[in-house]
Amino acid sequence: MLESSDLIATDIETYLSEHERKGLLRFLTCGSVDDGKSTLIGRLLHDTKLIYEDQLLGLRADSAIMGSAGDRLDLALLMDGLKAEREQGITIDVAYRYFSTTRRKFIVADTPGHEQYTRNMATGASNCELAVILIDARSGVLNQTRRHSCISSLLGIRNVVVAINKMDLVDWSAERFHEIKDEYQAFSKELNFTDTYFVPMSALLGDNVVEQSGHLTWFDGPPLMEYLETVEVGGADGLEDLRFPVQLVVRPDLDFRGFAGTVAAGVLHPGDAVVALPSGVSSTIDRIVTFVGDQDEARAGDAITVTLTDEIDVSRGDLLVGVENPPNISHDIDAVIVWMADSTLEPGRQYLLQSVAGLGGASVTAVNYRVDVNTLEQVSADNLALNEIGCCAITVDRPLVFDPYVENRQTGSFVLIDRMSNSTLAAGMILGVSSGWDRRPDAGLVRQSSEIEPSERAARYGQLPATVLLTGLTAAGKSTIATALERRLFDRGRATVRLDGENMRLGISRDLSFSAQDRSENLRRVAEVARLVNNQGLIAIAALVAPKADVRERARKLVGADRWIEVFVDTPLAVCRERDPMGLYQQAEAEEIQQFPGVSAPYERPTDMDLRVDTSVDSVEKCVDSILALLESRGILNA
Amino acid sequence: MSRTHLNQLEAEAVHVMREVVSQCDNPVMLYSIGKDSSVLLHLARKAFAPGPIPFPLLHIDTTWKFRQMIEFRDRITASLGVDLIVHSNPQGVADRINPFDHGSRNYTDIMKTQALRQALDAGRYDAAFGGARRDEERARAKERIFSFRDRHHRWDPKAQRPELWSLYNGRVERGESIRVFPISNWTELDVWQYIHLEGIEIVPLYRSAIRPVVERGGTLIMVDDDRFQFVDKEKPEMRSVRFRTLGCYPLSGAVESTAVTIPEIIQEMLLATRSEREGRVIDHDQSDSMEEKKREGYF
């Protein structure tokens, strides 16, 4: 529904009190140059009666001179702001437009469709909750469509409207609409969208923009505007734990010391226990102070000032957080970078990194890979050029407090700033603590090859190299089977290396904790060592929990699928708990150990393993027999 | 209860102001005395409460403002105890530059744009708040909230700093500055509604009253003092008028109205079919005039 002029005219007070309660939806529009995006927004403003008479007069004059809509009003000219762009006939920056209906207020970020303006689109998307992606019904899904969808997804947008425009030019064909819809769905299932709404329309003629279309009788969904008015948006800000980045210390006199900032996530109340990061010092919220008096609650998005019960040292860039589920603190992070400068991102160069946690020096230690935004493929790269997006490892010169971007956009984002020109060079979305998986070795390193042929090694050892991963819960019997398997192979004259997760942690992985991140790194190291020994012709036997399916998959790829044998030691949890030789389950249940697979963290059961064994049913010997049988059947032991 | 759009816009503006005070050494707030400035001032009080507003206000006095504006300015700033700096272009004053004899374009350049640059240079301000909104004019729709100005106060629309999330880059070298627009995302209706809800005081000229005006080229100009130059046989008529925007009285067009309360003003605005800046004579030349003025350093 449009703004009700009747109510404005007859009862302005009621109108105002209704208007006052409206929520706000920020959405972004993107499409290729000729998809009719500016026309669509012009249409939204026009049909919601937000174009004033004098603007309309200016528009009629402009349409006559520059318009490309024939005799019709060229609504696109309303949107294309600056002189140079208007002459070129394309929009080249982010423009913001505002309108409201009886149900909602809207801020529209209009972002360009032109190939080279990824940075503007990322800028527009960063503060939006929804994206409207325009497709010209004649041309269907283009590279640009994919690009816009990928960027929207990367920037944390979860709600998408795919507006299939110019339906008038394809005879309002339902078949064409469904064809495009299918094509889009096939491509977008890789993306992180939770809601995608497809709507056929003609922005030029107004069909299905605000009003239902008389031409599209086969379509029974709401028109675009009605959808925008009612859609529930979740966004990427699902984190519910308190994150309060301190922006400013307010100290008007010696008696008052407040910390001002905008709550990035969660809720806070006077009396809540908080921890200041990175110092780790605890305190309690005393008051939530505002201009109009103290509040008893503040939520994400509120700009407030708090005082603490203790005189602890807190300054700009510190975060006050809840006691549960603290954010990450690390010098080394992996992040998706959108490079926005003409000069190229080069690993090793020093930049400034600005986030809600303040400003610090940072350098990109490696470009792990570039993302082809048309296909989402990871492409190997040494640097990033203007408008390229890639995953980079970044080292910060102080401990950086953050959450992964997928959990919170405010605490998971940063910009890189040039030290000399002060210009903003890049936007970053943090994936997590730097992981060795993605880090590429320094350029210039060359692998030294051996003079010994694999066939010579196979002849010497009478075997082909392989890596047997025994994965399963703690106390499932993995190490026991590994040791028994090693003995049997040794006795048969085979050459093996046993890589036990726990032994790794006594040495090579001494620096790792039992967090999911570090478990992943431990498996990576095991896989790297396994690859080395496989290359020497040996059989690697690895025994570790390896609780995550995606991490096991990465290990499999690293070692090589043809050499990888995954054995799931599927002993029931109850039996493992019963055994519990080191009391680990007990400690996990008492919360003395965090993130313990099977208790306080998931163990993702393998689904496409090579072999499944269960030590509660079969003896160790029988399990080993079946592994040996598998190795033989694969030709590994009879080279 | 979910947060309303005004809650969100207010929080965004407060965040922006705090960010400037944190990042910049010497900020100033441009104070035009208009309704947007009144909102800005109110937001500044909220942002730094219970402390005082930690920057001075700067008013560029063209010497042709409405008398009621100057009275309002002096009373409000005194009651809030904020520092007020008033600057007029001394050369312009000496040359008696006025909008009647020198044309609106020259007058605006000398008494507004040049005067503003002089004051910003003299104060060595590295950040200046302004009350501009993106819905006012096409060129403004694309300007950042933190808008970089070079040593010559120039805006380059093609070299704007990318601005993502609520991360604002306020870093400048000596002589450069940032113009900051905390209410960029507000509409005219938001401003009025906020004034209404928060009970913010505004210059009485926004409310209708019987005032002496002459009609000139379809625009109603108020005869605010005895410097007014009448043309031909012009005589002031007493009409019930108010102003949608305030500036120099010879350049501000009044609208005929009987709206006195804020809801009445809002009602009239929503039912009107003419956009806000239309009352400003300076925009009329051509639709890109604002963009050019902005490039040259006009706010």
PDB file of N, CA and C in Angstrom, chain A residues 166-203:
ATOM      1  N   LYS A 166      11.629  -6.625 -17.963  1.00  0.00           N
ATOM      2  CA  LYS A 166      11.382  -6.510 -19.402  1.00  0.00           C
ATOM      3  C   LYS A 166      10.569  -7.690 -19.933  1.00  0.00           C
ATOM      4  N   MET A 167       9.653  -8.179 -19.085  1.00  0.00           N
ATOM      5  CA  MET A 167       8.798  -9.289 -19.501  1.00  0.00           C
ATOM      6  C   MET A 167       7.951  -8.896 -20.713  1.00  0.00           C
ATOM      7  N   ASP A 168       7.699  -7.594 -20.859  1.00  0.00           N
ATOM      8  CA  ASP A 168       6.926  -7.132 -22.020  1.00  0.00           C
ATOM      9  C   ASP A 168       7.646  -7.473 -23.324  1.00  0.00           C
ATOM     10  N   LEU A 169       8.976  -7.551 -23.269  1.00  0.00           N
ATOM     11  CA  LEU A 169       9.732  -7.807 -24.497  1.00  0.00           C
ATOM     12  C   LEU A 169       9.842  -9.302 -24.826  1.00  0.00           C
ATOM     13  N   VAL A 170       9.379 -10.165 -23.910  1.00  0.00           N
ATOM     14  CA  VAL A 170       9.341 -11.600 -24.220  1.00  0.00           C
ATOM     15  C   VAL A 170       7.886 -12.102 -24.188  1.00  0.00           C
ATOM     16  N   ASP A 171       6.993 -11.209 -24.523  1.00  0.00           N
ATOM     17  CA  ASP A 171       5.567 -11.544 -24.603  1.00  0.00           C
ATOM     18  C   ASP A 171       5.017 -12.116 -23.299  1.00  0.00           C
ATOM     19  N   TRP A 172       5.538 -11.629 -22.178  1.00  0.00           N
ATOM     20  CA  TRP A 172       5.035 -12.052 -20.865  1.00  0.00           C
ATOM     21  C   TRP A 172       5.082 -13.582 -20.736  1.00  0.00           C
ATOM     22  N   SER A 173       6.112 -14.192 -21.249  1.00  0.00           N
ATOM     23  CA  SER A 173       6.178 -15.655 -21.352  1.00  0.00           C
ATOM     24  C   SER A 173       6.524 -16.323 -20.015  1.00  0.00           C
ATOM     25  N   ALA A 174       5.598 -17.155 -19.522  1.00  0.00           N
ATOM     26  CA  ALA A 174       5.842 -17.913 -18.289  1.00  0.00           C
ATOM     27  C   ALA A 174       6.997 -18.884 -18.486  1.00  0.00           C
ATOM     28  N   GLU A 175       7.072 -19.422 -19.674  1.00  0.00           N
ATOM     29  CA  GLU A 175       8.114 -20.405 -19.978  1.00  0.00           C
ATOM     30  C   GLU A 175       9.504 -19.773 -19.832  1.00  0.00           C
ATOM     31  N   ARG A 176       9.630 -18.570 -20.387  1.00  0.00           N
ATOM     32  CA  ARG A 176      10.911 -17.868 -20.320  1.00  0.00           C
ATOM     33  C   ARG A 176      11.266 -17.573 -18.857  1.00  0.00           C
ATOM     34  N   PHE A 177      10.250 -17.129 -18.102  1.00  0.00           N
ATOM     35  CA  PHE A 177      10.454 -16.842 -16.678  1.00  0.00           C
ATOM     36  C   PHE A 177      10.999 -18.062 -15.946  1.00  0.00           C
ATOM     37  N   HIS A 178      10.379 -19.212 -16.171  1.00  0.00           N
ATOM     38  CA  HIS A 178      10.800 -20.423 -15.456  1.00  0.00           C
ATOM     39  C   HIS A 178      12.160 -20.911 -15.914  1.00  0.00           C
ATOM     40  N   GLU A 179      12.441 -20.698 -17.160  1.00  0.00           N
ATOM     41  CA  GLU A 179      13.751 -21.061 -17.704  1.00  0.00           C
ATOM     42  C   GLU A 179      14.853 -20.289 -16.968  1.00  0.00           C
ATOM     43  N   ILE A 180      14.625 -18.979 -16.824  1.00  0.00           N
ATOM     44  CA  ILE A 180      15.617 -18.133 -16.149  1.00  0.00           C
ATOM     45  C   ILE A 180      15.694 -18.496 -14.673  1.00  0.00           C
ATOM     46  N   LYS A 181      14.535 -18.736 -14.079  1.00  0.00           N
ATOM     47  CA  LYS A 181      14.498 -19.110 -12.660  1.00  0.00           C
ATOM     48  C   LYS A 181      15.314 -20.383 -12.416  1.00  0.00           C
ATOM     49  N   ASP A 182      15.106 -21.370 -13.269  1.00  0.00           N
ATOM     50  CA  ASP A 182      15.843 -22.638 -13.113  1.00  0.00           C
ATOM     51  C   ASP A 182      17.341 -22.415 -13.257  1.00  0.00           C
ATOM     52  N   GLU A 183      17.689 -21.609 -14.250  1.00  0.00           N
ATOM     53  CA  GLU A 183      19.108 -21.352 -14.489  1.00  0.00           C
ATOM     54  C   GLU A 183      19.736 -20.662 -13.276  1.00  0.00           C
ATOM     55  N   TYR A 184      18.984 -19.693 -12.728  1.00  0.00           N
ATOM     56  CA  TYR A 184      19.512 -18.960 -11.575  1.00  0.00           C
ATOM     57  C   TYR A 184      19.649 -19.880 -10.368  1.00  0.00           C
ATOM     58  N   GLN A 185      18.632 -20.708 -10.154  1.00  0.00           N
ATOM     59  CA  GLN A 185      18.675 -21.601  -8.991  1.00  0.00           C
ATOM     60  C   GLN A 185      19.827 -22.586  -9.068  1.00  0.00           C
ATOM     61  N   ALA A 186      20.079 -23.059 -10.278  1.00  0.00           N
ATOM     62  CA  ALA A 186      21.172 -24.022 -10.448  1.00  0.00           C
ATOM     63  C   ALA A 186      22.491 -23.374 -10.055  1.00  0.00           C
ATOM     64  N   PHE A 187      22.642 -22.146 -10.448  1.00  0.00           N
ATOM     65  CA  PHE A 187      23.908 -21.467 -10.169  1.00  0.00           C
ATOM     66  C   PHE A 187      24.008 -21.033  -8.714  1.00  0.00           C
ATOM     67  N   SER A 188      22.894 -20.617  -8.111  1.00  0.00           N
ATOM     68  CA  SER A 188      22.971 -19.949  -6.809  1.00  0.00           C
ATOM     69  C   SER A 188      22.914 -20.896  -5.629  1.00  0.00           C
ATOM     70  N   LYS A 189      22.812 -22.194  -5.881  1.00  0.00           N
ATOM     71  CA  LYS A 189      22.732 -23.069  -4.711  1.00  0.00           C
ATOM     72  C   LYS A 189      24.057 -23.126  -3.948  1.00  0.00           C
ATOM     73  N   GLU A 190      25.145 -22.700  -4.603  1.00  0.00           N
ATOM     74  CA  GLU A 190      26.440 -22.614  -3.929  1.00  0.00           C
ATOM     75  C   GLU A 190      26.529 -21.401  -2.994  1.00  0.00           C
ATOM     76  N   LEU A 191      25.604 -20.479  -3.131  1.00  0.00           N
ATOM     77  CA  LEU A 191      25.691 -19.227  -2.374  1.00  0.00           C
ATOM     78  C   LEU A 191      24.962 -19.341  -1.047  1.00  0.00           C
ATOM     79  N   ASN A 192      25.232 -18.369  -0.177  1.00  0.00           N
ATOM     80  CA  ASN A 192      24.668 -18.427   1.176  1.00  0.00           C
ATOM     81  C   ASN A 192      23.329 -17.714   1.314  1.00  0.00           C
ATOM     82  N   PHE A 193      22.479 -17.801   0.308  1.00  0.00           N
ATOM     83  CA  PHE A 193      21.176 -17.149   0.425  1.00  0.00           C
ATOM     84  C   PHE A 193      20.210 -18.059   1.181  1.00  0.00           C
ATOM     85  N   THR A 194      19.401 -17.456   2.056  1.00  0.00           N
ATOM     86  CA  THR A 194      18.401 -18.265   2.738  1.00  0.00           C
ATOM     87  C   THR A 194      17.030 -18.113   2.087  1.00  0.00           C
ATOM     88  N   ASP A 195      16.796 -16.957   1.440  1.00  0.00           N
ATOM     89  CA  ASP A 195      15.510 -16.719   0.803  1.00  0.00           C
ATOM     90  C   ASP A 195      15.724 -16.087  -0.570  1.00  0.00           C
ATOM     91  N   THR A 196      15.174 -16.698  -1.581  1.00  0.00           N
ATOM     92  CA  THR A 196      15.257 -16.112  -2.922  1.00  0.00           C
ATOM     93  C   THR A 196      13.852 -16.056  -3.492  1.00  0.00           C
ATOM     94  N   TYR A 197      13.423 -14.835  -3.886  1.00  0.00           N
ATOM     95  CA  TYR A 197      12.085 -14.662  -4.430  1.00  0.00           C
ATOM     96  C   TYR A 197      12.203 -14.230  -5.890  1.00  0.00           C
ATOM     97  N   PHE A 198      11.549 -14.956  -6.774  1.00  0.00           N
ATOM     98  CA  PHE A 198      11.599 -14.628  -8.199  1.00  0.00           C
ATOM     99  C   PHE A 198      10.317 -13.900  -8.587  1.00  0.00           C
ATOM    100  N   VAL A 199      10.462 -12.766  -9.242  1.00  0.00           N
ATOM    101  CA  VAL A 199       9.266 -12.026  -9.648  1.00  0.00           C
ATOM    102  C   VAL A 199       9.424 -11.528 -11.091  1.00  0.00           C
ATOM    103  N   PRO A 200       8.456 -11.833 -11.957  1.00  0.00           N
ATOM    104  CA  PRO A 200       8.498 -11.311 -13.319  1.00  0.00           C
ATOM    105  C   PRO A 200       7.913  -9.902 -13.335  1.00  0.00           C
ATOM    106  N   MET A 201       8.482  -8.997 -14.109  1.00  0.00           N
ATOM    107  CA  MET A 201       7.959  -7.623 -14.090  1.00  0.00           C
ATOM    108  C   MET A 201       8.334  -6.847 -15.346  1.00  0.00           C
ATOM    109  N   SER A 202       7.721  -5.686 -15.477  1.00  0.00           N
ATOM    110  CA  SER A 202       8.184  -4.704 -16.433  1.00  0.00           C
ATOM    111  C   SER A 202       8.258  -3.372 -15.711  1.00  0.00           C
ATOM    112  N   ALA A 203       9.482  -2.952 -15.397  1.00  0.00           N
ATOM    113  CA  ALA A 203       9.658  -1.697 -14.656  1.00  0.00           C
ATOM    114  C   ALA A 203       9.203  -0.525 -15.508  1.00  0.00           C
TER     115      ALA A 203
END
